[in-house]
Amino acid sequence: MQAIVFPPLNNSPKHELSDIQKKILDAKKRKNAVILAHNYVCREIQEIADYVGDSLGLSRQAKKTNADIIAFAGVDFMAETAKILNPSKTVVLPDHNAGCTLEQLCDPIELEAFKKQHPDAIVISYINCSAKVKELSDIICTSGNALDIVKQIPPEQKIIFAPDQNLGSWIIEQTGRNMLLWNGYCAAHMQYKAEDLKALKDAFVGAPLLAHPECPKAVRDVADCVCSTEKMISFCKESNADKFIVATVVEMIHRLQKEIPDKTFIAATTSNEPALHCKNMQMNTPEKLLACLENLEPKIELSDETIKKSLAPIEKMLEMSK
Ligand code: 13P
């Protein structure tokens, strides 16, 4: 499989905003909205968002915004988190079908039954879960703070970690502590194969391989850095290397190129495709972003009870992360 190479952006001329980008900025101003975008959405949206970042940064931004409307270019659990942190605001998502496999693989009824089998355990849930699962959790974490949060829990405390078994097993490897893992996974990151990534390292000698912790263990084992999307940026900035292989959703490379225009990024190949895509994140098109700002639909709607119960573990996460 031929890898896609993104050369340094340094000398490329700045391009004009497109008509749709101008319309989105106009609608945003009229509605007093803020656009929060995840690192995995398309370049056109990243270019005009007020903030682009990882799940942790997005939660922090959602908490502190003064805008009336939050237009969330991401997936439903991220927009729900913004609503839980800001119940009085209108939160819109360009496509209400933009979900997450991790969320679908953790049924709250099953998690509740599992909790009953382990009454002495606390539940730490990756933010990629439904609001109902957040209600059942003691602490939420993201890939950017999960390790740090688990390290703060007394060693004798039993932990159920849901729903990502890959992030969970990476934390177990890093800390040596035992946790009960839920068996969820990200269908996108599971497409990587260690042998493909080893072949890429042989083809691009000297290029560190960065892998998201949602990758399977065999892939993480060949990586030079296992990191959240935001940590990928600091790693590439600080490294002396001038090229990097990036094993996560390919749109992340737009953000890397923006922050580090003098370096080269290579999209890690899967067995089927030259670069990894997240079908849910791809539902965020500029057209749908414009429509959701104009119509203020689809809106995130959560019951008062769900908001109240799921806020506590999110607040706990924000308190515990530096
Ligand atoms: P980050 O928080 O590292 O951006 O990850 C979010 C995510 O959903 C990865 O698939």
XYZ file of C-alpha atoms and ligand atoms in Angstrom:
332
model
C 0.000 0.000 0.000
C 1.459 3.367 -1.062
C 1.645 5.806 1.872
C 0.448 9.415 1.507
C 3.228 11.894 2.287
C 2.339 15.446 3.395
C 5.389 17.635 2.638
C 6.233 20.792 4.655
C 3.662 23.566 4.151
C 6.261 26.307 4.667
C 6.308 27.847 1.262
C 2.793 27.130 0.102
C 0.773 30.296 -0.615
C -2.110 31.177 1.749
C -5.444 30.461 0.073
C -8.620 32.548 0.218
C -11.588 31.359 2.281
C -14.189 29.578 0.165
C -17.774 30.871 -0.129
C -19.100 28.268 2.270
C -16.413 29.080 4.837
C -17.371 32.784 4.614
C -21.064 31.895 5.052
C -20.276 29.798 8.137
C -18.307 32.676 9.693
C -21.177 35.051 8.947
C -23.777 32.710 10.524
C -21.510 32.206 13.527
C -21.327 35.960 14.115
C -25.070 36.510 13.696
C -25.945 33.718 16.123
C -23.210 34.545 18.657
C -21.903 31.012 18.281
C -18.567 29.388 18.887
C -17.281 26.584 16.644
C -15.419 23.855 18.493
C -13.803 21.258 16.223
C -12.026 18.009 16.907
C -8.606 17.370 15.337
C -10.231 14.680 13.122
C -12.637 16.925 11.160
C -11.925 18.122 7.625
C -9.455 20.914 6.853
C -12.195 23.345 5.701
C -13.809 23.231 9.155
C -10.519 23.234 11.081
C -9.526 26.443 9.245
C -12.506 28.448 10.496
C -13.115 26.901 13.926
C -12.573 29.028 17.035
C -10.821 26.125 18.670
C -9.449 22.853 17.268
C -8.196 20.230 19.676
C -8.492 16.891 21.439
C -11.366 15.740 23.649
C -9.800 17.229 26.791
C -9.127 20.641 25.263
C -12.603 20.695 23.748
C -14.216 19.959 27.130
C -12.239 22.791 28.715
C -13.249 25.193 25.937
C -16.903 24.134 26.174
C -16.869 24.884 29.903
C -15.501 28.394 29.534
C -17.283 29.746 26.447
C -19.475 32.873 26.667
C -21.180 32.233 23.327
C -24.942 31.482 23.225
C -24.551 28.605 20.815
C -21.915 25.883 20.664
C -21.595 24.354 17.191
C -19.658 21.168 17.788
C -17.849 19.698 14.799
C -17.094 16.266 16.179
C -19.143 13.282 17.316
C -22.157 13.011 19.592
C -20.413 12.148 22.870
C -18.258 15.290 22.498
C -21.271 17.526 21.853
C -23.110 15.859 24.760
C -20.159 16.627 27.037
C -20.356 20.282 25.962
C -24.101 20.299 26.815
C -23.542 18.651 30.203
C -20.925 21.301 31.045
C -23.166 24.102 29.755
C -26.819 23.066 30.126
C -28.197 26.565 29.516
C -26.559 26.805 26.067
C -27.821 25.462 22.777
C -25.397 22.826 21.482
C -25.706 21.782 17.849
C -23.920 19.003 15.972
C -23.770 19.074 12.141
C -25.054 15.472 11.843
C -26.883 13.702 14.666
C -25.765 10.332 13.215
C -22.114 11.089 13.989
C -21.536 8.541 16.762
C -18.631 6.392 17.930
C -18.093 2.629 17.953
C -16.700 2.796 21.476
C -19.927 4.383 22.653
C -22.026 1.732 20.885
C -19.970 -1.078 22.427
C -20.773 -0.060 26.002
C -24.394 -0.648 26.887
C -25.296 1.129 30.167
C -27.502 -1.774 31.307
C -24.604 -4.210 30.877
C -22.203 -1.835 32.613
C -24.622 -1.468 35.528
C -24.819 -5.273 35.870
C -20.999 -5.500 35.743
C -20.735 -2.840 38.466
C -23.059 -4.938 40.671
C -20.659 -7.890 40.302
C -17.810 -5.648 41.544
C -19.384 -3.386 44.203
C -15.967 -2.438 45.600
C -14.711 -1.030 42.260
C -14.849 2.542 41.022
C -15.640 3.143 37.339
C -13.311 5.249 35.206
C -14.796 5.767 31.741
C -13.137 7.082 28.640
C -15.043 10.158 27.445
C -15.962 8.179 24.271
C -19.148 6.830 25.882
C -22.805 7.784 26.140
C -24.177 10.213 28.726
C -25.919 7.199 30.365
C -22.537 5.473 30.812
C -21.113 8.730 32.201
C -23.944 8.673 34.783
C -22.690 5.283 35.967
C -19.055 6.439 36.183
C -17.052 7.937 39.030
C -14.457 9.677 36.860
C -14.272 10.417 33.127
C -10.935 10.519 31.322
C -9.624 11.256 27.849
C -6.664 9.720 26.062
C -4.721 12.841 27.066
C -5.204 12.470 30.832
C -6.169 8.804 31.415
C -2.711 7.729 32.583
C -2.365 10.673 34.935
C -5.843 10.119 36.407
C -5.313 6.399 37.041
C -1.957 7.169 38.718
C -3.821 9.394 41.224
C -6.079 6.546 42.397
C -4.765 4.713 45.516
C -3.166 1.399 44.462
C -5.517 -0.710 46.619
C -8.640 0.751 44.922
C -10.224 -1.657 42.420
C -10.981 -0.007 39.056
C -13.375 -0.885 36.230
C -12.072 0.832 33.087
C -14.589 1.285 30.269
C -15.134 1.164 27.334
C -11.772 1.088 25.464
C -9.797 -2.096 26.140
C -6.808 -0.728 24.193
C -6.474 2.510 26.150
C -7.084 0.468 29.327
C -4.439 -2.147 28.550
C -1.935 0.587 27.626
C -2.496 2.148 31.094
C -2.022 -1.256 32.730
C 1.288 -1.652 30.825
C 2.429 1.834 31.892
C 1.425 1.630 35.554
C 1.675 -2.098 36.288
C -1.638 -1.900 38.170
C -4.526 -4.192 37.500
C -7.872 -2.915 36.190
C -11.033 -4.676 35.023
C -11.337 -3.788 31.340
C -14.507 -3.417 29.283
C -14.103 -5.016 25.863
C -14.873 -2.020 23.625
C -12.637 -0.758 20.842
C -12.449 1.906 18.144
C -13.283 0.203 14.843
C -11.089 2.693 12.946
C -7.846 2.323 14.942
C -8.285 -1.474 15.010
C -7.609 -1.497 11.246
C -3.873 -0.946 11.711
C -1.577 -3.975 11.498
C 1.873 -3.983 13.124
C 3.527 -5.513 10.033
C 2.282 -2.643 7.819
C 3.629 -0.090 10.267
C 6.972 -1.867 10.569
C 7.223 -1.783 6.761
C 6.558 1.980 6.846
C 9.304 2.483 9.434
C 11.681 0.599 7.115
C 10.617 2.759 4.173
C 10.954 6.074 6.074
C 14.100 5.484 8.117
C 14.421 7.892 11.057
C 10.750 8.886 11.093
C 9.263 8.242 14.569
C 5.939 6.383 14.544
C 3.195 8.043 16.614
C 0.222 5.863 17.546
C -3.005 6.769 19.322
C -3.631 4.638 22.460
C -6.820 3.307 20.808
C -4.494 1.241 18.558
C -4.137 -2.467 19.325
C -1.181 -3.590 21.476
C 0.899 -5.021 18.608
C 0.742 -1.587 16.921
C 1.490 0.318 20.124
C 4.499 -1.943 20.641
C 6.140 -0.791 17.398
C 5.365 2.907 18.060
C 7.972 5.420 19.231
C 5.306 7.444 21.043
C 1.803 6.396 22.145
C -0.080 9.650 22.520
C -3.375 11.518 22.373
C -3.911 13.717 19.318
C -2.796 16.854 21.199
C 0.334 15.163 22.548
C 1.247 14.238 18.955
C 1.676 17.966 18.331
C 4.026 18.578 21.259
C 6.009 15.428 20.421
C 6.575 16.517 16.791
C 7.422 20.098 17.842
C 9.999 18.981 20.371
C 11.543 16.131 18.355
C 14.677 16.665 16.249
C 13.206 14.452 13.526
C 11.950 16.158 10.384
C 9.389 13.529 9.380
C 6.853 11.456 11.325
C 4.545 8.508 10.638
C 1.115 9.245 12.101
C -1.105 6.312 13.124
C -4.444 7.960 13.708
C -7.268 9.477 11.624
C -5.624 11.231 8.650
C -7.326 14.624 9.216
C -5.053 14.987 12.256
C -2.299 15.806 9.774
C -4.003 19.131 8.846
C -3.596 20.225 12.455
C 0.012 18.953 12.586
C 0.854 20.816 9.388
C -0.718 24.017 10.699
C 1.220 23.872 13.971
C 4.484 22.559 12.504
C 4.668 23.743 8.873
C 8.349 22.891 8.407
C 8.071 19.121 8.936
C 6.827 16.162 6.861
C 4.004 13.851 7.961
C 3.290 10.403 6.583
C -0.190 8.923 7.023
C 0.107 5.391 8.429
C -1.415 2.880 6.020
C -3.916 0.183 6.965
C -4.125 -3.165 5.156
C -7.038 -1.787 3.084
C -6.441 1.932 2.710
C -3.542 4.367 2.292
C -4.806 6.398 5.282
C -7.202 5.953 8.205
C -10.645 7.573 8.087
C -13.343 7.898 10.744
C -16.739 7.626 9.035
C -18.409 9.456 11.917
C -16.051 12.430 11.865
C -16.442 12.609 8.073
C -20.155 13.374 8.577
C -19.040 16.870 9.612
C -19.156 18.649 6.260
C -19.009 22.457 5.856
C -22.534 22.361 4.350
C -23.965 20.585 7.393
C -22.085 22.899 9.755
C -23.641 25.903 8.020
C -27.117 24.326 8.140
C -26.869 23.535 11.855
C -25.811 27.113 12.611
C -28.639 28.584 10.546
C -31.403 26.222 11.758
C -30.038 25.509 15.247
C -30.751 21.839 14.564
C -29.913 19.055 15.294
C -29.694 20.053 18.954
C -28.300 17.989 21.790
C -31.166 17.213 24.181
C -30.493 15.523 27.529
C -32.777 15.182 30.550
C -32.033 17.313 33.636
C -31.382 14.126 35.570
C -28.801 12.847 33.059
C -27.078 16.232 32.998
C -26.933 16.354 36.794
C -25.634 12.800 37.199
C -23.113 12.863 34.350
C -21.683 16.274 35.291
C -20.029 15.021 38.505
C -17.576 12.536 36.847
C -16.711 15.078 34.121
C -16.035 17.784 36.711
C -13.942 15.262 38.637
C -11.842 14.686 35.506
C -11.317 18.424 34.992
C -10.288 18.807 38.646
C -7.832 15.911 38.430
C -6.156 16.924 35.167
C -3.486 19.573 35.141
P -8.178 12.512 21.444
O -8.791 12.961 22.727
O -6.772 12.005 21.567
O -8.283 13.587 20.409
O -8.992 11.256 20.924
C -10.338 11.336 20.654
C -10.813 10.189 19.881
O -11.998 9.972 19.781
C -9.823 9.305 19.273
O -10.406 8.382 18.408
